[in-house]
Amino acid sequence: MLGKIPFGYKKSSSSLFIVEQNQADVIKKIFNIFLENKSINKTVNELNEVSSKKWSYQSVKHVLQNDFYIGNYRRYNIPVSYTHLRAHE
């Protein structure tokens, strides 16, 4: 993994990505609020009303555009398979 591990994940001893449940709930909330409002600004405002972490427009936009959150991981722009640990494993 190059760079920072995405918010909502941690790395296992076998180098797979594992969901951090508390943070994952925030990520789900970001997507749900955005789907409801269709606005990053409204998403930021609503999220900051209920979150202890303060979110910026750019940080929410990054989450929404980061295809890691739909199970894709790229290294040097090349897709890498089998990087996410499924919940039942």
PDB file of C-alpha atoms in Angstrom:
ATOM      1  CA  MET A   1       0.000   0.000   0.000  1.00  0.00           C
ATOM      2  CA  LEU A   2       1.344   3.340  -0.972  1.00  0.00           C
ATOM      3  CA  GLY A   3       0.192   6.360   0.937  1.00  0.00           C
ATOM      4  CA  LYS A   4      -2.349   6.580   3.679  1.00  0.00           C
ATOM      5  CA  ILE A   5      -4.827   3.790   4.389  1.00  0.00           C
ATOM      6  CA  PRO A   6      -8.346   5.062   3.596  1.00  0.00           C
ATOM      7  CA  PHE A   7     -10.484   6.254   6.504  1.00  0.00           C
ATOM      8  CA  GLY A   8     -12.571   3.333   7.735  1.00  0.00           C
ATOM      9  CA  TYR A   9      -9.918   0.656   7.203  1.00  0.00           C
ATOM     10  CA  LYS A  10      -6.875  -0.786   8.902  1.00  0.00           C
ATOM     11  CA  LYS A  11      -4.349  -3.261   7.590  1.00  0.00           C
ATOM     12  CA  SER A  12      -4.238  -6.849   8.821  1.00  0.00           C
ATOM     13  CA  SER A  13      -1.046  -8.763   9.573  1.00  0.00           C
ATOM     14  CA  SER A  14      -1.465 -10.425   6.168  1.00  0.00           C
ATOM     15  CA  SER A  15      -1.602  -6.982   4.469  1.00  0.00           C
ATOM     16  CA  LEU A  16      -5.311  -7.139   3.671  1.00  0.00           C
ATOM     17  CA  PHE A  17      -7.631  -4.240   4.447  1.00  0.00           C
ATOM     18  CA  ILE A  18     -10.039  -4.734   7.350  1.00  0.00           C
ATOM     19  CA  VAL A  19     -13.047  -2.534   8.086  1.00  0.00           C
ATOM     20  CA  GLU A  20     -12.853  -0.291  11.179  1.00  0.00           C
ATOM     21  CA  GLN A  21     -16.548  -0.503  12.074  1.00  0.00           C
ATOM     22  CA  ASN A  22     -16.967   2.894  13.807  1.00  0.00           C
ATOM     23  CA  GLN A  23     -15.263   4.699  10.951  1.00  0.00           C
ATOM     24  CA  ALA A  24     -17.088   2.589   8.364  1.00  0.00           C
ATOM     25  CA  ASP A  25     -20.388   3.806   9.795  1.00  0.00           C
ATOM     26  CA  VAL A  26     -19.279   7.384   9.073  1.00  0.00           C
ATOM     27  CA  ILE A  27     -18.361   6.454   5.489  1.00  0.00           C
ATOM     28  CA  LYS A  28     -21.787   4.858   5.011  1.00  0.00           C
ATOM     29  CA  LYS A  29     -23.364   8.003   6.431  1.00  0.00           C
ATOM     30  CA  ILE A  30     -21.446  10.153   3.920  1.00  0.00           C
ATOM     31  CA  PHE A  31     -22.743   8.096   0.989  1.00  0.00           C
ATOM     32  CA  ASN A  32     -26.298   7.996   2.360  1.00  0.00           C
ATOM     33  CA  ILE A  33     -26.452  11.741   2.996  1.00  0.00           C
ATOM     34  CA  PHE A  34     -25.011  12.482  -0.438  1.00  0.00           C
ATOM     35  CA  LEU A  35     -27.491  10.144  -2.151  1.00  0.00           C
ATOM     36  CA  GLU A  36     -30.315  11.916  -0.351  1.00  0.00           C
ATOM     37  CA  ASN A  37     -29.123  15.494  -0.983  1.00  0.00           C
ATOM     38  CA  LYS A  38     -27.058  15.200  -4.195  1.00  0.00           C
ATOM     39  CA  SER A  39     -24.838  17.971  -2.808  1.00  0.00           C
ATOM     40  CA  ILE A  40     -21.378  17.769  -1.265  1.00  0.00           C
ATOM     41  CA  ASN A  41     -21.936  21.036   0.610  1.00  0.00           C
ATOM     42  CA  LYS A  42     -25.159  19.753   2.178  1.00  0.00           C
ATOM     43  CA  THR A  43     -23.440  16.457   2.970  1.00  0.00           C
ATOM     44  CA  VAL A  44     -20.595  18.269   4.762  1.00  0.00           C
ATOM     45  CA  ASN A  45     -23.012  20.438   6.750  1.00  0.00           C
ATOM     46  CA  GLU A  46     -25.234  17.546   7.821  1.00  0.00           C
ATOM     47  CA  LEU A  47     -22.273  15.288   8.607  1.00  0.00           C
ATOM     48  CA  ASN A  48     -20.588  17.945  10.748  1.00  0.00           C
ATOM     49  CA  GLU A  49     -23.772  18.280  12.828  1.00  0.00           C
ATOM     50  CA  VAL A  50     -23.501  14.640  13.957  1.00  0.00           C
ATOM     51  CA  SER A  51     -19.798  13.815  13.729  1.00  0.00           C
ATOM     52  CA  SER A  52     -17.039  14.516  16.226  1.00  0.00           C
ATOM     53  CA  LYS A  53     -14.562  14.738  13.331  1.00  0.00           C
ATOM     54  CA  LYS A  54     -14.912  17.920  11.293  1.00  0.00           C
ATOM     55  CA  TRP A  55     -15.232  17.207   7.593  1.00  0.00           C
ATOM     56  CA  SER A  56     -14.316  19.572   4.772  1.00  0.00           C
ATOM     57  CA  TYR A  57     -15.752  19.782   1.275  1.00  0.00           C
ATOM     58  CA  GLN A  58     -12.523  18.290  -0.103  1.00  0.00           C
ATOM     59  CA  SER A  59     -12.416  15.370   2.343  1.00  0.00           C
ATOM     60  CA  VAL A  60     -16.037  14.383   1.608  1.00  0.00           C
ATOM     61  CA  LYS A  61     -15.450  14.750  -2.138  1.00  0.00           C
ATOM     62  CA  HIS A  62     -12.386  12.505  -1.830  1.00  0.00           C
ATOM     63  CA  VAL A  63     -14.425   9.793  -0.074  1.00  0.00           C
ATOM     64  CA  LEU A  64     -17.161   9.963  -2.704  1.00  0.00           C
ATOM     65  CA  GLN A  65     -14.679   9.732  -5.582  1.00  0.00           C
ATOM     66  CA  ASN A  66     -12.405   7.091  -4.043  1.00  0.00           C
ATOM     67  CA  ASP A  67     -13.230   3.787  -5.718  1.00  0.00           C
ATOM     68  CA  PHE A  68     -11.475   1.971  -2.859  1.00  0.00           C
ATOM     69  CA  TYR A  69     -14.822   2.261  -1.039  1.00  0.00           C
ATOM     70  CA  ILE A  70     -16.505   0.084  -3.671  1.00  0.00           C
ATOM     71  CA  GLY A  71     -13.803  -2.587  -3.361  1.00  0.00           C
ATOM     72  CA  ASN A  72     -11.255  -1.426  -5.942  1.00  0.00           C
ATOM     73  CA  TYR A  73      -7.608  -0.892  -5.104  1.00  0.00           C
ATOM     74  CA  ARG A  74      -5.056   0.422  -7.539  1.00  0.00           C
ATOM     75  CA  ARG A  75      -1.304   0.585  -7.237  1.00  0.00           C
ATOM     76  CA  TYR A  76       0.472   2.677  -9.850  1.00  0.00           C
ATOM     77  CA  ASN A  77      -2.962   2.879 -11.530  1.00  0.00           C
ATOM     78  CA  ILE A  78      -3.039  -0.903 -11.957  1.00  0.00           C
ATOM     79  CA  PRO A  79      -5.970  -2.750 -10.300  1.00  0.00           C
ATOM     80  CA  VAL A  80      -4.869  -5.103  -7.510  1.00  0.00           C
ATOM     81  CA  SER A  81      -7.225  -7.978  -6.671  1.00  0.00           C
ATOM     82  CA  TYR A  82      -8.049  -9.536  -3.310  1.00  0.00           C
ATOM     83  CA  THR A  83      -6.980  -6.660  -1.072  1.00  0.00           C
ATOM     84  CA  HIS A  84     -10.148  -6.301   1.032  1.00  0.00           C
ATOM     85  CA  LEU A  85     -10.865  -8.806   3.765  1.00  0.00           C
ATOM     86  CA  ARG A  86     -14.521  -9.781   3.724  1.00  0.00           C
ATOM     87  CA  ALA A  87     -16.459  -9.450   6.982  1.00  0.00           C
ATOM     88  CA  HIS A  88     -16.923 -13.208   7.449  1.00  0.00           C
ATOM     89  CA  GLU A  89     -13.228 -14.069   6.978  1.00  0.00           C
TER      90      GLU A  89
END
